[in-house]
PDB file of C-alpha atoms in Angstrom:
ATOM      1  CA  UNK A  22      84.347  72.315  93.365  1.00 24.00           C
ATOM      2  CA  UNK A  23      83.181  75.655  93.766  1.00 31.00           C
ATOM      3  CA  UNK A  24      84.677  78.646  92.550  1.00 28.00           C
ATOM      4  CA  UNK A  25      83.826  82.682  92.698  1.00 36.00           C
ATOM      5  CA  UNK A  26      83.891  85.091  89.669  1.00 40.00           C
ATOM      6  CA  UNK A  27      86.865  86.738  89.089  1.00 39.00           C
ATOM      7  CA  UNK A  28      89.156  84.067  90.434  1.00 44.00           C
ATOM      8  CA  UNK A  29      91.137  81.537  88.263  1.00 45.00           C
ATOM      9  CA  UNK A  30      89.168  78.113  88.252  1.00 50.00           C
ATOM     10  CA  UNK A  31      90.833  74.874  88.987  1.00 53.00           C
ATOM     11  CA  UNK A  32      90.617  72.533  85.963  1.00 58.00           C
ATOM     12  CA  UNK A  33      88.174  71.146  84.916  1.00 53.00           C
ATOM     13  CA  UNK A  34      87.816  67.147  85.266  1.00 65.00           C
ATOM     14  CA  UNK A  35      83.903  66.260  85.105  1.00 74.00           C
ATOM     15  CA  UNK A  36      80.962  67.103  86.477  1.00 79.00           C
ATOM     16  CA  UNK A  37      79.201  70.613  87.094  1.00 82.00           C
ATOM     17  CA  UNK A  38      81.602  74.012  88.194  1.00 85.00           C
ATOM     18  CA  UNK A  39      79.939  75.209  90.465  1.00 88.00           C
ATOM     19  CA  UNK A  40      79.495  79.015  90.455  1.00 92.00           C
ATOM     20  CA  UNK A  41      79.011  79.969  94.278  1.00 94.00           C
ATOM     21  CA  UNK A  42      76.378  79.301  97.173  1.00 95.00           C
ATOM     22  CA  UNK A  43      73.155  80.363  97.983  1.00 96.00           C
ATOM     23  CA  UNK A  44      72.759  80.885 101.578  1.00 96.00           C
ATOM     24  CA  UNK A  45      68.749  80.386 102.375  1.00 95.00           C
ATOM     25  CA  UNK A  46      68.978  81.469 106.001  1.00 93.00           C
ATOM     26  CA  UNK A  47      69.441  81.923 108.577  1.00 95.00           C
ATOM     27  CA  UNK A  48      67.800  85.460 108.398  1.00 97.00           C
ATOM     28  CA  UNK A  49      64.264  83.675 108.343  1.00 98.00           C
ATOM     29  CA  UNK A  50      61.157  84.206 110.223  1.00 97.00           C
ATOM     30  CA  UNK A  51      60.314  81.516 112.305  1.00 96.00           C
ATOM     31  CA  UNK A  52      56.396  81.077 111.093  1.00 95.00           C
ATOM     32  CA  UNK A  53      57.987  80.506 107.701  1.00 95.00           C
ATOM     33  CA  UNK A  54      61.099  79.187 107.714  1.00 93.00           C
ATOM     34  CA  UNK A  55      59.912  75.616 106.071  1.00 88.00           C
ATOM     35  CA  UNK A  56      62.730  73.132 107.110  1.00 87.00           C
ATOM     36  CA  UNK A  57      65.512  75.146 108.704  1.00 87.00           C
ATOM     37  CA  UNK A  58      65.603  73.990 112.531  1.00 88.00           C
ATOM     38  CA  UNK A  59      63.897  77.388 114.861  1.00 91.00           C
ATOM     39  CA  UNK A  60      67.078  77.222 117.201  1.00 92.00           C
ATOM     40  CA  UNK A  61      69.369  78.386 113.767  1.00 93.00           C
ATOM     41  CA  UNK A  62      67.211  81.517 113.250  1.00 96.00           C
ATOM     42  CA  UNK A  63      69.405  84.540 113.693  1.00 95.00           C
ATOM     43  CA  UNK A  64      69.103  88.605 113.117  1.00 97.00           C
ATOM     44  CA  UNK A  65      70.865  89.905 111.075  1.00 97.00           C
ATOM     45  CA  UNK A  66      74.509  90.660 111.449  1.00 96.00           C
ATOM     46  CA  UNK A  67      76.435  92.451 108.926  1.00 97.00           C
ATOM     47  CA  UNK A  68      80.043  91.609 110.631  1.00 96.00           C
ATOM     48  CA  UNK A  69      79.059  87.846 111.167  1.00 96.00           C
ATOM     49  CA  UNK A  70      78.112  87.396 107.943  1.00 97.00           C
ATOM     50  CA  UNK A  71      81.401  88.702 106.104  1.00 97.00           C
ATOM     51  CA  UNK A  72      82.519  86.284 108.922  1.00 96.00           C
ATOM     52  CA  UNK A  73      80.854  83.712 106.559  1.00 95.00           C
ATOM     53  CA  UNK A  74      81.597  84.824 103.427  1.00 96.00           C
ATOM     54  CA  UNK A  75      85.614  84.904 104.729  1.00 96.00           C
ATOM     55  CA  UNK A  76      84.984  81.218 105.551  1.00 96.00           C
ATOM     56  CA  UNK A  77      83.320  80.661 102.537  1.00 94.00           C
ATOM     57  CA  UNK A  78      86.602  81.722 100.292  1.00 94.00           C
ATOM     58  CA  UNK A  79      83.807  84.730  99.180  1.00 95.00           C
ATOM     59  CA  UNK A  80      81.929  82.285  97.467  1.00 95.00           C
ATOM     60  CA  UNK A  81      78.230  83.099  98.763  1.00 97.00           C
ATOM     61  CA  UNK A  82      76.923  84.521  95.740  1.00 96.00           C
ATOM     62  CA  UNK A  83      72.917  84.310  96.976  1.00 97.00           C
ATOM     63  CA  UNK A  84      71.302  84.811 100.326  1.00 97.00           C
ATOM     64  CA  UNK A  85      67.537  84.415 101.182  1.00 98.00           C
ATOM     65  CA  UNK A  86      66.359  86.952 103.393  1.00 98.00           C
ATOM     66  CA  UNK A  87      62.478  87.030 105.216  1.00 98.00           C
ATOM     67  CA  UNK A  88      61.869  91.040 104.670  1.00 98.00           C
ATOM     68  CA  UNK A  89      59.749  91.310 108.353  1.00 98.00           C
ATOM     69  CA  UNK A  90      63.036  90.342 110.124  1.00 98.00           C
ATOM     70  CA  UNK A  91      64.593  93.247 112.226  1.00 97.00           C
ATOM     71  CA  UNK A  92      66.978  94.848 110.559  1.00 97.00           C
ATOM     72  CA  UNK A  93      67.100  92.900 107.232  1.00 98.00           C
ATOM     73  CA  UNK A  94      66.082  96.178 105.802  1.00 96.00           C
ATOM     74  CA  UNK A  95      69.232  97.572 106.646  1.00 97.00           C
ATOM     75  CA  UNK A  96      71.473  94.429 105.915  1.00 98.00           C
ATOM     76  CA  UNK A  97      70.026  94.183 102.192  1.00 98.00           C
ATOM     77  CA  UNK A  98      71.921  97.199 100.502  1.00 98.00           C
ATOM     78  CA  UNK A  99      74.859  95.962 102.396  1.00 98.00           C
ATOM     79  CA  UNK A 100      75.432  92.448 101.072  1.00 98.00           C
ATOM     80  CA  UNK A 101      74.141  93.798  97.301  1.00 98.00           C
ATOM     81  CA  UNK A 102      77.524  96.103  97.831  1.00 97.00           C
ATOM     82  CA  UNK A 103      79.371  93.363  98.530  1.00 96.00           C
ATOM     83  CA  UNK A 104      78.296  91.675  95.398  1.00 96.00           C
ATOM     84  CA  UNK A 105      75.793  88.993  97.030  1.00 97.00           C
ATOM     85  CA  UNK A 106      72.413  89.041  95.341  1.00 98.00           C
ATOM     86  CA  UNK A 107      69.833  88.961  97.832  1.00 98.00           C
ATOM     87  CA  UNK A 108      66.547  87.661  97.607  1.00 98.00           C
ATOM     88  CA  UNK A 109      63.028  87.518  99.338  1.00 98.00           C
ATOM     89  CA  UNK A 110      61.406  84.518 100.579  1.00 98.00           C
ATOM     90  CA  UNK A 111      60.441  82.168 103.450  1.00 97.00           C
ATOM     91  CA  UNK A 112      58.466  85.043 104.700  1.00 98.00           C
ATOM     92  CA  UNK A 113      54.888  86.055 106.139  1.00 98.00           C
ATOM     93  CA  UNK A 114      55.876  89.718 105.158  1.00 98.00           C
ATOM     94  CA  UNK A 115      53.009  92.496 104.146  1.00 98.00           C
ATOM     95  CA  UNK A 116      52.749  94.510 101.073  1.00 98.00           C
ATOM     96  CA  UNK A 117      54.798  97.345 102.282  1.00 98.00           C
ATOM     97  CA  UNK A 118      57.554  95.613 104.590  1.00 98.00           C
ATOM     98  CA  UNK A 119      57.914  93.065 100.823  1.00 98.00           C
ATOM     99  CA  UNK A 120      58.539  96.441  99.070  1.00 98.00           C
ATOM    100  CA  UNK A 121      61.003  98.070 101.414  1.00 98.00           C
ATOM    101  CA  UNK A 122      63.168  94.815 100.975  1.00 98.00           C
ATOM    102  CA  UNK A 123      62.902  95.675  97.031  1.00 98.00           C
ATOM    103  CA  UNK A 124      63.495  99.069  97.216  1.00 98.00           C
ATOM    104  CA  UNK A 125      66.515  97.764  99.545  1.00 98.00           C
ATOM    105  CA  UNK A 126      68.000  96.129  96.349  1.00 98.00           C
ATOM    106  CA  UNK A 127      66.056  92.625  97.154  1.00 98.00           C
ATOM    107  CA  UNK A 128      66.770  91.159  93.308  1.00 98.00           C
ATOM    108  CA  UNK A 129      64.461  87.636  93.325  1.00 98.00           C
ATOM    109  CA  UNK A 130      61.853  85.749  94.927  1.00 98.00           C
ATOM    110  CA  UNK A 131      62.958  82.336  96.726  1.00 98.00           C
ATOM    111  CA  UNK A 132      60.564  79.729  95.675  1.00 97.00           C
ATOM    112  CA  UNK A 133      57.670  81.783  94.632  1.00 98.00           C
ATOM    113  CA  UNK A 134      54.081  81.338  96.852  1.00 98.00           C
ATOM    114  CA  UNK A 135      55.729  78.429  98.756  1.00 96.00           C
ATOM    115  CA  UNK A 136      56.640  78.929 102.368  1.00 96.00           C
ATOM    116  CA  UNK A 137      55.460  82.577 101.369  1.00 97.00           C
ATOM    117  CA  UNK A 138      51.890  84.591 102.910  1.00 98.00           C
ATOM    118  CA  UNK A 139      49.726  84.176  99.387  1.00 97.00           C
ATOM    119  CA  UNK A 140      47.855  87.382  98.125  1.00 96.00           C
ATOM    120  CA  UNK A 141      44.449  88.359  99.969  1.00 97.00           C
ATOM    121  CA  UNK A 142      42.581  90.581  97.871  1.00 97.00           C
ATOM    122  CA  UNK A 143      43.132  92.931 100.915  1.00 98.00           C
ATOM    123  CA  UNK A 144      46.431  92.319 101.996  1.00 97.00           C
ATOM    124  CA  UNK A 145      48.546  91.044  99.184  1.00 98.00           C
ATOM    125  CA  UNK A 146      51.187  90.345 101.260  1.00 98.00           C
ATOM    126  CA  UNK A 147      55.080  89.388  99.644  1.00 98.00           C
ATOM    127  CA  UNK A 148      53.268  87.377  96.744  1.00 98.00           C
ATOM    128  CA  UNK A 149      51.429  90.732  95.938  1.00 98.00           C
ATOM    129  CA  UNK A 150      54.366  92.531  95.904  1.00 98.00           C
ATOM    130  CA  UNK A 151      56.263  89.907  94.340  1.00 98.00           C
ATOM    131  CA  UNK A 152      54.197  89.873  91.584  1.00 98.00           C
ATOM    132  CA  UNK A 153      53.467  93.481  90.949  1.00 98.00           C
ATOM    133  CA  UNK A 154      57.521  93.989  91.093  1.00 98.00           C
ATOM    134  CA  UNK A 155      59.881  93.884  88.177  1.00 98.00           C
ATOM    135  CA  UNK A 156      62.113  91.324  90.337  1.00 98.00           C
ATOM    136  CA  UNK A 157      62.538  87.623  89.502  1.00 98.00           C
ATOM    137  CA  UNK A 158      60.294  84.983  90.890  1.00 98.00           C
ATOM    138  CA  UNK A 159      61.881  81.440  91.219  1.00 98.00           C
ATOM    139  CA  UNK A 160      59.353  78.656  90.502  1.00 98.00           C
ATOM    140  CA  UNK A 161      59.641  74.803  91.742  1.00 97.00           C
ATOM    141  CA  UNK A 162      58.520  73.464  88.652  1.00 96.00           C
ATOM    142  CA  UNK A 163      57.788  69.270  90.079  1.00 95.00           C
ATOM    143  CA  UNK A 164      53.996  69.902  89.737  1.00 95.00           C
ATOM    144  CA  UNK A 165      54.300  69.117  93.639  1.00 94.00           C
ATOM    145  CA  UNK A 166      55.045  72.234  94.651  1.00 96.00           C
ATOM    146  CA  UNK A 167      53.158  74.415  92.501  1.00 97.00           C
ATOM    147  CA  UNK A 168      50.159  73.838  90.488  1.00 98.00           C
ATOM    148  CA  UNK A 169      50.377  74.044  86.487  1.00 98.00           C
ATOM    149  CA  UNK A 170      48.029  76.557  86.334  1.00 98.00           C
ATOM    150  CA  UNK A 171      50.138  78.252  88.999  1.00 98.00           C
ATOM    151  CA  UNK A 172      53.164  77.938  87.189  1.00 98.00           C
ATOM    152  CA  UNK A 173      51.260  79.423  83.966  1.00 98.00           C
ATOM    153  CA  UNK A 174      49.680  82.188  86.051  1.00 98.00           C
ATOM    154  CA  UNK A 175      53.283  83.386  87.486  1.00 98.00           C
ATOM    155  CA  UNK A 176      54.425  83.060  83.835  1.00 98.00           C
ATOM    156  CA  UNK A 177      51.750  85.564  82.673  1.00 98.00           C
ATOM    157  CA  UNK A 178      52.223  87.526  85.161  1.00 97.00           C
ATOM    158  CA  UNK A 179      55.850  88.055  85.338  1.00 98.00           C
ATOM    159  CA  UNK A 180      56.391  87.217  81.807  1.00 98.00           C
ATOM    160  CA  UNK A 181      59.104  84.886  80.774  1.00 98.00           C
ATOM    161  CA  UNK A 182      62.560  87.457  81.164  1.00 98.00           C
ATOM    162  CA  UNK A 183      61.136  87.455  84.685  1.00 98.00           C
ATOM    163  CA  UNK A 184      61.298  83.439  85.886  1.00 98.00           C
ATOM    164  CA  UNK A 185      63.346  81.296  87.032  1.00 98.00           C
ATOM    165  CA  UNK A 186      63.188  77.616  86.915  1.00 98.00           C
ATOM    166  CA  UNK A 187      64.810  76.271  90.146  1.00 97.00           C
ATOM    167  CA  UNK A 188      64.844  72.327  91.512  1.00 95.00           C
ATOM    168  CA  UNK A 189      64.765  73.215  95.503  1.00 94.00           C
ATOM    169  CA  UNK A 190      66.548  69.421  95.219  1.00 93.00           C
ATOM    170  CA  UNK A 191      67.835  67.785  98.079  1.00 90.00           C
ATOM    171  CA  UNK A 192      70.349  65.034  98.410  1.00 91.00           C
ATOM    172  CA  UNK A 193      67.601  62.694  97.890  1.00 91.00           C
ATOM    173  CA  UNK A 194      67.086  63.966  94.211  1.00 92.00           C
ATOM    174  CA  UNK A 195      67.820  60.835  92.011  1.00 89.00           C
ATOM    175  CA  UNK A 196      68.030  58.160  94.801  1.00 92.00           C
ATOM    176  CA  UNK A 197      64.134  56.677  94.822  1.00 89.00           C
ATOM    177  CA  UNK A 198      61.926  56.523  98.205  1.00 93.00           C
ATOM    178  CA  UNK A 199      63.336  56.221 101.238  1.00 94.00           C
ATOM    179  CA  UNK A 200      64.798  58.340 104.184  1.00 94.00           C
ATOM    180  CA  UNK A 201      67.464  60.756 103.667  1.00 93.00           C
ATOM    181  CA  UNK A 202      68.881  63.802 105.670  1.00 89.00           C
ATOM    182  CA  UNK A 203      68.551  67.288 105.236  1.00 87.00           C
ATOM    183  CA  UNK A 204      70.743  69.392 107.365  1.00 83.00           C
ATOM    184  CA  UNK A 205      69.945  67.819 110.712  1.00 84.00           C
ATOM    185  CA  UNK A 206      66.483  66.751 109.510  1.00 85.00           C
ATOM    186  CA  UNK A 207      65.281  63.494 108.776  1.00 90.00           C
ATOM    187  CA  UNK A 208      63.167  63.469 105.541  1.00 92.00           C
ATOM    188  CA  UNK A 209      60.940  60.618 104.030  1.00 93.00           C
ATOM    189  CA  UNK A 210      60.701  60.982 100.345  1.00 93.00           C
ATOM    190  CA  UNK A 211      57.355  58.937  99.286  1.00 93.00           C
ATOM    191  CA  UNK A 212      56.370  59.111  95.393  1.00 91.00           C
ATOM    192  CA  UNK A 213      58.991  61.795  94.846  1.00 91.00           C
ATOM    193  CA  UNK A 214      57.485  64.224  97.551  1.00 92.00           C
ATOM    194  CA  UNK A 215      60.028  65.003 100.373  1.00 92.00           C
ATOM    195  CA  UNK A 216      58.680  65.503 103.827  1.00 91.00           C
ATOM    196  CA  UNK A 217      60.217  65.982 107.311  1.00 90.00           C
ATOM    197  CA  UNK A 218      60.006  62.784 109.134  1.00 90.00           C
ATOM    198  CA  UNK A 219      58.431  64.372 112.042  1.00 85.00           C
ATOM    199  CA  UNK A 220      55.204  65.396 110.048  1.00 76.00           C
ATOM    200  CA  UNK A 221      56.142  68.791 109.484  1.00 72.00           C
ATOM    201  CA  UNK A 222      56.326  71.116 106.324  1.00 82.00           C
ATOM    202  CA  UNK A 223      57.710  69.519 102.949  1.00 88.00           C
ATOM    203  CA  UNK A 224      61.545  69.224 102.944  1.00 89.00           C
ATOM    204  CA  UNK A 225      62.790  70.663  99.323  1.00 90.00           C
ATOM    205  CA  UNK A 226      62.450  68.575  96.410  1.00 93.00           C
ATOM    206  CA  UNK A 227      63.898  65.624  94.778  1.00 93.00           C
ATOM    207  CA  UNK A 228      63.558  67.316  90.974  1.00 95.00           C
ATOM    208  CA  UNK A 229      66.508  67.086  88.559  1.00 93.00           C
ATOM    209  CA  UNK A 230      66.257  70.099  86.262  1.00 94.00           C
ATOM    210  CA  UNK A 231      65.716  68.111  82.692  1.00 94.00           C
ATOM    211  CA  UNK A 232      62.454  67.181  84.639  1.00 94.00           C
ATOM    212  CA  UNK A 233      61.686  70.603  85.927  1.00 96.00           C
ATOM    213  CA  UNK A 234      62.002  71.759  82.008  1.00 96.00           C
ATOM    214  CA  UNK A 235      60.370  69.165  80.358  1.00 95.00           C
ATOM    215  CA  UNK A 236      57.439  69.662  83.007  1.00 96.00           C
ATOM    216  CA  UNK A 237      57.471  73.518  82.201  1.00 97.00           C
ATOM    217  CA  UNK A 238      57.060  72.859  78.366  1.00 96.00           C
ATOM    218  CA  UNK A 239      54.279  70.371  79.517  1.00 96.00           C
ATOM    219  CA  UNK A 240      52.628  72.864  81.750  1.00 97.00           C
ATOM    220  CA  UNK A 241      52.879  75.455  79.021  1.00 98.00           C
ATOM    221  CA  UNK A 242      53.063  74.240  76.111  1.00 97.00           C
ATOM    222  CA  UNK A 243      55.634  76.626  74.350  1.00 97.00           C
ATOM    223  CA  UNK A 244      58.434  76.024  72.588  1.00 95.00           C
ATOM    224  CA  UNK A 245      61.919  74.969  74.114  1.00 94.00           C
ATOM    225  CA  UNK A 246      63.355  77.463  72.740  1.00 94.00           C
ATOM    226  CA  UNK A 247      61.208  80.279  74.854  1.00 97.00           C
ATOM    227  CA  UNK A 248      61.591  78.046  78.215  1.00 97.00           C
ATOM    228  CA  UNK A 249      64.775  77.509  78.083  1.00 96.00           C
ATOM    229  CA  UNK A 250      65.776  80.827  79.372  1.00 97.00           C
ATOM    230  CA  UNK A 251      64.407  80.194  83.021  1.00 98.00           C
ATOM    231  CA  UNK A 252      66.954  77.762  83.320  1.00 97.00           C
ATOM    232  CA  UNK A 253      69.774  79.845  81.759  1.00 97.00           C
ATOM    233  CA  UNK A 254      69.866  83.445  80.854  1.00 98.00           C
ATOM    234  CA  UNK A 255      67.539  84.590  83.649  1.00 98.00           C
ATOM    235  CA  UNK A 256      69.611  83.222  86.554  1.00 97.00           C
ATOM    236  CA  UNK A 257      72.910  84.478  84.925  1.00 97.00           C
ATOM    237  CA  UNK A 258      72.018  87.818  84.588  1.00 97.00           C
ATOM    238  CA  UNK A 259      70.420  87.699  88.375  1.00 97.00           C
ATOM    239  CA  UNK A 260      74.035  86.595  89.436  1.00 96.00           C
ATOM    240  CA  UNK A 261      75.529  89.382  87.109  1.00 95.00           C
ATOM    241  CA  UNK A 262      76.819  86.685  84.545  1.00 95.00           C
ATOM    242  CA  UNK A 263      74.750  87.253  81.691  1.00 96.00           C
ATOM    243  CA  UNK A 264      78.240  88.830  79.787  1.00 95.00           C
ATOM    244  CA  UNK A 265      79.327  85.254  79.711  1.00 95.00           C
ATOM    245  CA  UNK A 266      76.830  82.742  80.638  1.00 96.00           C
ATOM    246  CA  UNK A 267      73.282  81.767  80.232  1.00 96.00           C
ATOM    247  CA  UNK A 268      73.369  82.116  76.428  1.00 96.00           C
ATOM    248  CA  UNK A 269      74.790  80.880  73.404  1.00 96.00           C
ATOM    249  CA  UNK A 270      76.816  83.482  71.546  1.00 96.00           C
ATOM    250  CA  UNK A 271      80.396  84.041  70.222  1.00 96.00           C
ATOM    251  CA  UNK A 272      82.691  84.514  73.504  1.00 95.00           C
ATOM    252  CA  UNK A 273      80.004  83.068  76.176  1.00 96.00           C
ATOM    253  CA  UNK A 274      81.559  80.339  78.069  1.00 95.00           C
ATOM    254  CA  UNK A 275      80.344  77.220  76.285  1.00 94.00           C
ATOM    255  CA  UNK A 276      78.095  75.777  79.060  1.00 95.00           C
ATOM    256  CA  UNK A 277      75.742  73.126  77.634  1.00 94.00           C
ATOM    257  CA  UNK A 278      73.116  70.292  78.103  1.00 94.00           C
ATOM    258  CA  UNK A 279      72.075  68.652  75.212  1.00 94.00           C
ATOM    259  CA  UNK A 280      68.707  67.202  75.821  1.00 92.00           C
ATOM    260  CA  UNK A 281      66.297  64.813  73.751  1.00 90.00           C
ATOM    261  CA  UNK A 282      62.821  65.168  72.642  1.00 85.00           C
ATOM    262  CA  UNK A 283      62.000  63.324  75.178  1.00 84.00           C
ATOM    263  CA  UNK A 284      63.727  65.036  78.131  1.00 85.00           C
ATOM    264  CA  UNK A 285      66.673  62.936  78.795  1.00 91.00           C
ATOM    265  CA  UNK A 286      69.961  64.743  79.457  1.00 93.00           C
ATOM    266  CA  UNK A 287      72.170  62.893  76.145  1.00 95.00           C
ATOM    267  CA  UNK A 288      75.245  65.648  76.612  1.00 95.00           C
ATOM    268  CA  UNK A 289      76.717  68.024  79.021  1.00 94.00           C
ATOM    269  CA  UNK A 290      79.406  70.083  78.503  1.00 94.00           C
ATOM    270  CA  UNK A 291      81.357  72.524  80.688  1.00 93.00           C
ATOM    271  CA  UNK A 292      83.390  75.964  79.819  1.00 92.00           C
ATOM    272  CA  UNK A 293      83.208  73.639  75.970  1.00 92.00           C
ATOM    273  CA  UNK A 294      84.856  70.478  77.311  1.00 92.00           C
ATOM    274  CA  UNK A 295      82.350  67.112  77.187  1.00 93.00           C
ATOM    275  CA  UNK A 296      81.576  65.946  80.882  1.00 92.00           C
ATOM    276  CA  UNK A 297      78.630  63.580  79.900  1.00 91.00           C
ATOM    277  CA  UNK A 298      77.572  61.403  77.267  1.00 92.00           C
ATOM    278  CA  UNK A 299      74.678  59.184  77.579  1.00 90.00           C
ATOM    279  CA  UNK A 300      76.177  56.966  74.507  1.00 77.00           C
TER     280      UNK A 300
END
């Protein structure tokens, strides 16, 4: 089920509550905008998109925006005062149109240097700003989509109150090879790797995020203990939860995944009530 802050939540019988939805799109540039059909590209539209959120039961929480989009400039503060968090990605944008979007109130990165214009020494282009910025910068953490030393470079330079460990999954995440649907897309997942059928760009992920963490502490090689707030603190306090989620203290909602030495997922438990076991 999903359910938006500040409204009672049904109760809870298992599996994950979700928290609200992250709208990538449709305010994308077309050179950039990875798997999301050209004919769904839009400008934006302040009045539609309340449209959306009305539809939605006010339950987008996220948006992705491409900063070189007319008028996305102007759309950013508005959504942030509606209490959507609104972040950068899927985007060719240069140094300066990146940082208008930021000083806009653009919050994160979407999927950091993937469908993104990567720094020229000359032009550093959204990754340049990205990284010189105090925002967050997401990170696919598969070892698909970004390269260790990638990973460990963004780390460094962004430091770890800065990252966010994200899956980009698709349905397709747990299910093997095979073909599987994104949207209207076909996708053929070979070896994990998700690709439109038609040849095109890669199609999301098929990661689970006790994978994405135990990579990250492979790639790394730091304790758990420092990782694990890319998968928990940092994207509650970009959502504006971090007074009750995200970490373990007296009077935080008890929101937990128990995980072994070995990366398997053993226990989850939601708002303090058991959903999983693996026993």
């Amino acid at each position: 089920y999903v359910h938006t802050i500040g409204m009672a939540a049904p109760e809870i019988t298992d599996g994950a509550a979700v928290l609200g939805i992250h709208m990538e799109g449709p305010y994308l540039c077309a050179e950039y905008k990875g798997a999301m059909p050209e004919h769904l590209l839009q400008t934006p539209d302040f009045s539609k998109f309340m449209q959306y959120q009305k539809a939605s039961g006010g339950r987008i929480r996220r948006m992705t925006v491409s900063p070189e989009v007319e008028g996305v400039s102007h759309f950013i503060p508005k959504a942030v005062a509606e209490g959507v968090s609104v972040s950068i990605g899927h985007s060719g944008a240069d140094y300066d149109t990146a940082w208008e979007a930021i000083r806009s109130g653009a919050a994160c990165a979407t999927h950091t240097f993937n469908a993104m214009k990567l720094l020229h020494q000359h032009f550093p282009a959204i990754s340049g700003a990205v990284l010189e910025s105090d925002i967050y910068a997401e990170a696919i953490c598969d070892g698909i989509h970004l390269h260790p030393g990638t990973v460990r470079i963004l780390l460094k330079a962004k430091g770890l109150d800065r990252v966010i460990a994200i899956t980009d999954s698709i349905m397709a995440a747990g299910l093997g090879d095979g073909r599987f649907k994104l949207g209207v897309n076909d996708v053929i997942v070979t070896n994990g790797d998700a690709i439109l059928a038609d040849g095109g760009s890669r199609a999301g992920s098929t990661l689970t995020m006790s994978r994405a963490f135990a990579n990250l502490r492979r790639f790394t090689g730091l304790p758990a203990f420092e990782l694990a707030k890319l998968l928990s603190a940092n994207p509650a306090d970009l959502l504006g939860l971090g007074g009750r989620k995200g970490r373990i203290l007296p009077g935080y909602d008890a929101d937990l995944t128990l995980i072994t030495d070995e990366g398997a997922v053993s226990a989850t438990f939601v708002e303090g009530r058991q959903v999983y076991s693996a026993g």
